[in-house]
């Protein structure tokens, strides 16, 4: 039994309300992505590949499918004799316990699980969001954190200037020490955005969460409260610049775009990096079948599918049937869906187990991608 | 059905060809993603058989690397689970059909399970068996032994045993290994009997210096009720390179593909590889083919099977071919009627042609 140096806490309780039908019965980290994955595959795979073997997953909103999917973590090699994945829902405790309510904010969620952090007793706690798509070596961030003798390290990424006002924006000096932090500034002074990924020294985390819990005016949010408090107390707060691809797919458009990004010849998000495998829940399907009249270009196609029609620039999941004479373009088609002859799907996200009947049309535009929810039927002459 | 142990005999193979020259037959990659053993192993676990021994041949690296602890088949357990039964020097050159010695030496595996039945299989065919149904028939017919057969429906090049079965489905004769013809009742080398029956026969045979289990059963047909179970769904027998080629092409028939892989809830499980979904690039023209996750296609592919990590270069043409894992087909190369073993590299512009009767086989790791 050796001591855990760094544990991860993944915040996976969010609804992702702007994803509409996709998150009606499923927390956002469980949303399907890229022909075979769920968003949570990325932080889980990153943990495994970074050598982090104790991962708490804080669920709250519609957790059933997500909890079932995670299971004991074995799909990500995170089922361990010591450590492993731990699902942490809100729970009832004794009257003077930390718990006793639904999670009130990101910081409150961790605060209510400090007993778990105590149990593991790590030196460092890595706070992650469950709904980001990216491949990142947290061990490099930890080395940076140690080298700078930081109390807290925030992972940051350069965002396009026109989007900077959507994020928590940091200013840092030449040593990467954070000098300023503004949540969603209307006039951003920098384009270095917080990714919502933090490494805390355990004692600092405990101290600031306990103090924040006492503050009844606080929103109990890392970005709005904890980070500013750390800064105000002149704690050693550092910015770790992440140079890779990172996407927080909060909207239908951004989810669609992130899927389409995978169709470039050399996508910025490399899913097939042998040094950084992205793990996913296993399904036992055979290789997919491309029919005698199939025309498939610039697309990803999942296992067990039967593609007899035309697929252009699309992301097709596993167990999808596309009949001869059907045409799918610029779209994402989720598992279990059947698309019949003469049907057209363009600029759309089609949910799970939909049935697009003969000559049915699911038509969106590049500006406004059409979302067809799960288990929907589309007959001809209908949209 | 958990009162059953499974015993997979990977040693007793009666033919060698290009595909199993350097690997156990059970390890031959099939259908772009699986290995032959996956079919029998999956069929057993799908019937809740959780106690399975594998009589390993020599050179079993590929089997042990593929199955490891048996996690994907739910066999990595504290109690029961997967048991590797390695060979010793005597087990190296087993003549066809002569495994009594192996069974005798490994009777401890049969004893430890404390189970009633044993399903013995040789993993030389790919089919999706419903062992629940087969066991039901074994029990309802009050048989001592059940032997699974299928009616041969095409010319096969290997040597097999055939069964003579009467109108009550009792086996009246088990013929020796030999050439077979269309219409024959081909024994699929899968038997079911009680463990105590198995032990009795093996111990007696071993004491008498006899070597073949089937011949011992044949000699006892007057004392044993031997039931012939007719398996009617698709079976791929891989007795030669040509058979392998034809069986692979059979998979391009959606009905057969479904019969093997989408048969009720009996899925074929295999080692998890976490490959990315198949990627079709700008020049991809793929028709009537099976493509595995991890394959990347930028050329023409027709009537072929592509395994994981196969890359088809720009404007390359692959027809009527089977490419195993990691093959790289260079730009503009042309392959027709070719079976490439793992990690073959074909240089840009190369042209290689074979025929369905005589596929051009390229061995593992070759660079042409």
Coordinates of C-alpha atoms in Angstrom, one line a residue, chain A residues 2-380:
Chain A
X2 CA 1.6 3.2 -1.0
X3 CA 0.4 6.7 -0.4
X4 CA -1.5 8.4 -3.2
X5 CA 0.4 11.5 -4.3
X6 CA -2.3 13.1 -6.4
X7 CA -6.0 12.2 -6.6
X8 CA -8.5 13.5 -9.1
X9 CA -12.0 14.8 -8.4
X10 CA -14.2 15.1 -11.5
X11 CA -17.2 17.4 -11.4
X12 CA -19.7 15.5 -13.4
X13 CA -22.9 16.8 -11.9
X14 CA -23.9 19.4 -14.5
X15 CA -26.9 19.4 -16.7
X16 CA -25.6 21.1 -19.8
X17 CA -29.0 22.7 -20.4
X18 CA -28.0 24.2 -23.7
X19 CA -27.7 20.7 -25.2
X20 CA -31.4 20.3 -25.1
X21 CA -32.7 16.8 -25.7
X22 CA -29.3 15.3 -25.4
X23 CA -29.1 16.1 -21.7
X24 CA -32.7 15.7 -20.8
X25 CA -32.1 12.3 -19.2
X26 CA -28.3 12.3 -19.1
X27 CA -25.7 14.4 -17.4
X28 CA -23.5 16.3 -19.9
X29 CA -20.3 14.2 -19.3
X30 CA -22.3 11.2 -20.6
X31 CA -23.1 12.7 -23.9
X32 CA -21.9 10.7 -26.9
X33 CA -19.1 12.0 -29.0
X34 CA -16.9 11.1 -32.0
X35 CA -18.4 7.8 -33.3
X36 CA -17.8 5.8 -30.1
X37 CA -17.0 7.9 -27.0
X38 CA -18.7 9.7 -24.2
X39 CA -17.3 13.1 -23.1
X40 CA -16.2 11.7 -19.7
X41 CA -13.9 9.3 -21.6
X42 CA -11.5 12.2 -22.0
X43 CA -10.9 13.2 -18.3
X44 CA -10.9 9.5 -17.3
X45 CA -8.4 8.5 -20.0
X46 CA -6.3 11.5 -19.2
X47 CA -6.2 10.4 -15.5
X48 CA -5.3 6.9 -16.4
X49 CA -2.6 7.9 -18.8
X50 CA -1.2 10.5 -16.3
X51 CA -0.8 7.8 -13.6
X52 CA -3.7 9.1 -11.5
X53 CA -5.4 6.0 -10.1
X54 CA -7.8 7.4 -7.5
X55 CA -10.6 9.3 -9.2
X56 CA -13.7 10.6 -7.4
X57 CA -16.6 11.3 -9.8
X58 CA -19.1 13.8 -8.4
X59 CA -22.5 13.1 -10.0
X60 CA -25.7 14.8 -9.3
X61 CA -27.9 15.6 -12.3
X62 CA -29.5 12.5 -14.0
X63 CA -26.6 10.2 -12.9
X64 CA -28.0 6.8 -13.7
X65 CA -26.7 6.3 -17.2
X66 CA -23.4 7.9 -16.3
X67 CA -22.9 5.8 -13.2
X68 CA -23.8 2.7 -15.1
X69 CA -21.4 3.6 -17.9
X70 CA -18.5 4.2 -15.4
X71 CA -19.2 1.1 -13.4
X72 CA -16.0 0.2 -11.5
X73 CA -13.8 2.1 -13.9
X74 CA -12.4 -1.0 -15.6
X75 CA -13.0 0.3 -19.2
X76 CA -10.3 3.0 -18.4
X77 CA -8.1 0.6 -16.5
X78 CA -9.1 2.4 -13.4
X79 CA -10.3 -0.6 -11.5
X80 CA -7.6 -1.0 -8.9
X81 CA -6.9 -3.1 -5.9
X82 CA -6.0 0.2 -4.1
X83 CA -7.7 3.3 -5.5
X84 CA -10.0 3.2 -8.5
X85 CA -13.0 5.2 -9.5
X86 CA -15.5 6.3 -6.8
X87 CA -18.9 7.7 -7.6
X88 CA -19.7 10.5 -5.2
X89 CA -23.3 11.6 -5.2
X90 CA -24.8 14.1 -2.7
X91 CA -25.6 12.3 0.5
X92 CA -27.3 12.8 3.9
X93 CA -25.0 13.0 6.8
X94 CA -25.3 13.9 10.4
X95 CA -26.7 17.4 11.4
X96 CA -23.3 19.0 11.7
X97 CA -21.7 17.2 8.8
X98 CA -20.6 19.0 5.6
X99 CA -23.3 17.3 3.6
X100 CA -27.1 17.7 3.8
X101 CA -27.9 19.4 0.6
X102 CA -27.6 19.0 -3.1
X103 CA -24.3 20.4 -4.3
X104 CA -24.6 24.2 -4.3
X105 CA -21.7 25.0 -6.5
X106 CA -18.4 23.5 -7.7
X107 CA -16.6 24.3 -4.5
X108 CA -19.5 23.1 -2.4
X109 CA -19.5 19.8 -4.2
X110 CA -15.8 19.2 -3.3
X111 CA -16.4 20.6 0.2
X112 CA -19.1 18.0 0.9
X113 CA -16.6 15.3 -0.1
X114 CA -13.6 16.4 1.9
X115 CA -14.2 13.3 4.0
X116 CA -13.3 11.3 0.9
X117 CA -10.2 13.5 0.3
X118 CA -9.2 12.8 3.9
X119 CA -9.7 9.1 3.4
X120 CA -7.3 9.1 0.5
X121 CA -5.0 11.7 2.1
X122 CA -3.1 12.7 -1.0
X123 CA -0.6 15.5 -1.2
X124 CA -2.4 17.0 -4.2
X125 CA -5.9 17.2 -5.4
X126 CA -6.6 17.6 -9.1
X127 CA -10.0 19.2 -9.8
X128 CA -11.4 18.4 -13.2
X129 CA -14.6 19.0 -15.1
X130 CA -16.3 15.9 -16.6
X131 CA -17.4 17.7 -19.7
X132 CA -14.4 18.8 -21.6
X133 CA -12.9 17.2 -24.6
X134 CA -9.1 17.2 -24.7
X135 CA -6.0 15.0 -24.2
X136 CA -3.8 16.2 -21.4
X137 CA -1.0 14.9 -19.3
X138 CA -1.8 16.0 -15.8
X139 CA 1.5 14.7 -14.6
X140 CA 3.2 17.5 -16.5
X141 CA 1.0 20.0 -14.8
X142 CA 1.8 18.5 -11.5
X143 CA 5.6 18.8 -12.2
X144 CA 5.0 22.4 -13.1
X145 CA 3.1 22.9 -9.8
X146 CA 5.8 21.4 -7.8
X147 CA 8.6 23.2 -9.6
X148 CA 6.9 26.5 -8.9
X149 CA 6.1 25.5 -5.3
X150 CA 2.6 26.6 -6.0
X151 CA -0.3 26.5 -3.6
X152 CA -2.7 26.2 -6.6
X153 CA -2.1 25.8 -10.3
X154 CA -4.7 26.7 -12.8
X155 CA -4.6 25.2 -16.3
X156 CA -5.1 28.0 -18.8
X157 CA -5.6 28.1 -22.6
X158 CA -5.4 30.9 -25.1
X159 CA -8.9 31.5 -26.5
X160 CA -9.9 33.6 -29.5
X161 CA -10.2 37.2 -28.3
X162 CA -13.8 37.5 -29.4
X163 CA -14.7 34.7 -27.0
X164 CA -12.6 35.8 -24.0
X165 CA -15.5 37.4 -22.3
X166 CA -17.1 34.0 -21.9
X167 CA -14.3 32.7 -19.7
X168 CA -12.5 33.3 -16.4
X169 CA -9.6 35.3 -17.7
X170 CA -6.1 35.4 -16.0
X171 CA -3.2 37.7 -16.2
X172 CA 0.2 36.2 -15.2
X173 CA 3.7 37.6 -14.8
X174 CA 6.8 36.3 -16.5
X175 CA 7.1 33.5 -13.9
X176 CA 3.6 32.4 -14.7
X177 CA 2.4 33.6 -11.3
X178 CA -1.2 34.8 -11.6
X179 CA -1.6 38.5 -10.9
X180 CA -5.2 39.0 -11.9
X181 CA -8.4 37.0 -12.4
X182 CA -11.7 38.2 -13.7
X183 CA -14.7 35.9 -14.2
X184 CA -16.4 36.7 -17.6
X185 CA -14.9 40.2 -18.0
X186 CA -16.8 42.5 -20.4
X187 CA -13.5 44.0 -21.5
X188 CA -10.9 41.3 -21.2
X189 CA -7.3 42.4 -20.7
X190 CA -5.9 39.0 -21.7
X191 CA -7.0 36.0 -23.6
X192 CA -5.6 33.5 -21.2
X193 CA -8.7 31.6 -20.0
X194 CA -9.1 29.3 -17.1
X195 CA -10.0 25.7 -18.1
X196 CA -11.5 25.0 -14.8
X197 CA -8.7 22.5 -14.1
X198 CA -6.9 23.0 -10.8
X199 CA -4.2 21.3 -8.8
X200 CA -4.4 22.2 -5.1
X201 CA -2.1 21.3 -2.3
X202 CA -4.4 19.3 -0.2
X203 CA -4.2 21.5 2.9
X204 CA -4.8 24.7 0.9
X205 CA -7.9 23.1 -0.6
X206 CA -9.3 22.0 2.8
X207 CA -8.6 25.4 4.3
X208 CA -10.2 27.5 1.6
X209 CA -13.2 25.2 1.1
X210 CA -13.9 25.2 4.9
X211 CA -13.7 29.0 5.0
X212 CA -15.9 29.4 1.9
X213 CA -18.5 27.1 3.4
X214 CA -19.0 29.5 6.3
X215 CA -19.6 32.4 3.9
X216 CA -23.3 32.5 3.3
X217 CA -22.9 35.1 0.6
X218 CA -20.7 32.9 -1.5
X219 CA -21.8 31.1 -4.6
X220 CA -19.4 28.3 -3.6
X221 CA -17.8 28.3 -7.0
X222 CA -14.1 27.8 -7.7
X223 CA -14.0 30.5 -10.4
X224 CA -16.2 33.0 -8.6
X225 CA -15.1 32.6 -5.1
X226 CA -12.1 30.3 -4.3
X227 CA -9.7 31.6 -6.9
X228 CA -10.4 35.2 -6.1
X229 CA -10.0 34.4 -2.4
X230 CA -6.6 32.7 -3.0
X231 CA -5.5 35.7 -5.0
X232 CA -6.7 38.2 -2.4
X233 CA -4.6 36.3 0.2
X234 CA -1.6 36.4 -2.0
X235 CA -1.3 32.6 -2.2
X236 CA 1.1 31.2 -4.7
X237 CA -1.3 30.9 -7.7
X238 CA 0.2 29.8 -11.0
X239 CA -1.0 29.5 -14.5
X240 CA -0.1 26.4 -16.5
X241 CA -0.5 27.0 -20.2
X242 CA -2.0 24.1 -22.1
X243 CA -1.1 24.2 -25.7
X244 CA -3.4 21.5 -27.0
X245 CA -6.9 21.2 -28.3
X246 CA -9.6 21.7 -25.7
X247 CA -13.3 22.0 -26.1
X248 CA -16.1 22.7 -23.6
X249 CA -19.0 21.6 -25.7
X250 CA -21.7 23.5 -24.0
X251 CA -24.0 24.1 -27.0
X252 CA -25.3 22.1 -29.9
X253 CA -23.2 24.0 -32.3
X254 CA -20.0 23.5 -30.4
X255 CA -20.8 19.8 -30.0
X256 CA -21.3 19.5 -33.7
X257 CA -18.1 21.4 -34.5
X258 CA -16.1 19.3 -32.1
X259 CA -17.4 16.2 -34.0
X260 CA -16.6 17.8 -37.4
X261 CA -13.1 18.7 -36.2
X262 CA -12.3 15.0 -36.0
X263 CA -12.9 14.7 -39.8
X264 CA -9.9 16.7 -40.8
X265 CA -7.0 14.7 -42.2
X266 CA -4.9 15.4 -39.2
X267 CA -7.3 16.5 -36.5
X268 CA -6.0 18.7 -33.7
X269 CA -7.4 16.2 -31.2
X270 CA -5.5 13.0 -31.8
X271 CA -7.6 10.1 -30.8
X272 CA -5.2 7.5 -32.2
X273 CA -2.0 8.5 -30.4
X274 CA -0.5 5.3 -29.2
X275 CA 1.1 7.1 -26.3
X276 CA -2.2 8.6 -25.2
X277 CA -5.0 6.2 -25.9
X278 CA -8.5 7.4 -25.3
X279 CA -10.4 4.6 -23.5
X280 CA -14.0 4.0 -23.8
X281 CA -16.7 1.6 -22.6
X282 CA -16.4 -1.6 -24.5
X283 CA -19.1 -3.0 -26.8
X284 CA -18.9 -6.2 -28.7
X285 CA -19.6 -5.3 -32.2
X286 CA -18.0 -6.6 -35.4
X287 CA -16.3 -4.4 -37.9
X288 CA -18.8 -2.3 -39.8
X289 CA -20.1 -3.3 -43.2
X290 CA -19.9 -0.9 -46.2
X291 CA -22.4 -2.1 -48.9
X292 CA -22.0 -2.6 -52.6
X293 CA -23.4 0.8 -53.5
X294 CA -22.0 2.6 -50.4
X295 CA -20.2 6.0 -50.9
X296 CA -18.4 7.0 -47.8
X297 CA -15.9 9.9 -47.7
X298 CA -14.3 12.2 -45.1
X299 CA -16.2 10.4 -42.3
X300 CA -15.8 8.3 -39.2
X301 CA -17.8 5.2 -39.0
X302 CA -18.3 3.1 -35.9
X303 CA -18.4 -0.7 -35.4
X304 CA -21.4 -2.9 -36.1
X305 CA -22.9 -0.4 -38.5
X306 CA -24.4 -1.2 -41.9
X307 CA -23.7 1.6 -44.4
X308 CA -25.3 0.9 -47.7
X309 CA -25.9 4.6 -48.7
X310 CA -24.0 7.8 -49.0
X311 CA -22.1 9.3 -46.1
X312 CA -20.2 12.6 -46.6
X313 CA -18.3 14.5 -44.0
X314 CA -20.1 12.9 -41.1
X315 CA -19.6 11.1 -37.8
X316 CA -21.5 7.8 -37.7
X317 CA -21.7 6.0 -34.4
X318 CA -21.7 2.2 -33.8
X319 CA -24.9 0.2 -34.6
X320 CA -26.3 2.6 -37.2
X321 CA -28.1 1.4 -40.3
X322 CA -28.0 3.7 -43.4
X323 CA -30.0 2.1 -46.3
X324 CA -29.0 2.3 -50.0
X325 CA -30.3 5.6 -51.4
X326 CA -30.1 7.4 -48.2
X327 CA -27.7 10.4 -47.9
X328 CA -26.1 11.7 -44.7
X329 CA -23.8 14.8 -44.9
X330 CA -22.2 17.1 -42.3
X331 CA -24.0 15.3 -39.5
X332 CA -23.6 13.2 -36.4
X333 CA -25.7 10.1 -36.2
X334 CA -25.9 8.4 -32.8
X335 CA -26.2 4.6 -32.2
X336 CA -29.2 2.6 -32.9
X337 CA -30.5 4.9 -35.6
X338 CA -31.9 3.6 -38.8
X339 CA -32.0 5.8 -41.9
X340 CA -34.0 4.5 -44.8
X341 CA -33.8 4.8 -48.6
X342 CA -34.2 8.3 -50.0
X343 CA -33.9 9.9 -46.6
X344 CA -31.7 13.0 -46.3
X345 CA -29.8 14.1 -43.1
X346 CA -27.7 17.2 -43.5
X347 CA -26.1 19.6 -40.9
X348 CA -27.8 17.7 -38.1
X349 CA -27.2 15.8 -34.9
X350 CA -29.4 12.8 -34.9
X351 CA -29.9 11.2 -31.4
X352 CA -30.0 7.6 -30.4
X353 CA -32.4 5.0 -31.8
X354 CA -34.1 7.4 -34.2
X355 CA -35.9 6.2 -37.3
X356 CA -35.7 8.3 -40.4
X357 CA -38.3 6.8 -42.8
X358 CA -38.1 6.7 -46.5
X359 CA -37.7 10.2 -48.0
X360 CA -37.7 11.7 -44.5
X361 CA -35.6 14.8 -44.1
X362 CA -33.6 16.1 -41.2
X363 CA -32.2 19.3 -42.5
X364 CA -30.2 21.9 -40.6
X365 CA -27.9 24.7 -41.8
X366 CA -24.2 25.4 -41.0
X367 CA -25.3 28.3 -38.9
X368 CA -28.0 26.4 -37.1
X369 CA -27.4 22.7 -36.7
X370 CA -30.6 20.7 -36.4
X371 CA -30.9 18.5 -33.3
X372 CA -33.1 15.5 -33.5
X373 CA -33.5 14.1 -30.0
X374 CA -33.4 10.4 -29.0
X375 CA -36.0 7.9 -30.1
X376 CA -37.6 10.2 -32.7
X377 CA -39.3 9.1 -35.9
X378 CA -39.2 11.3 -39.0
X379 CA -41.5 10.5 -41.9
X380 CA -41.3 11.9 -45.4

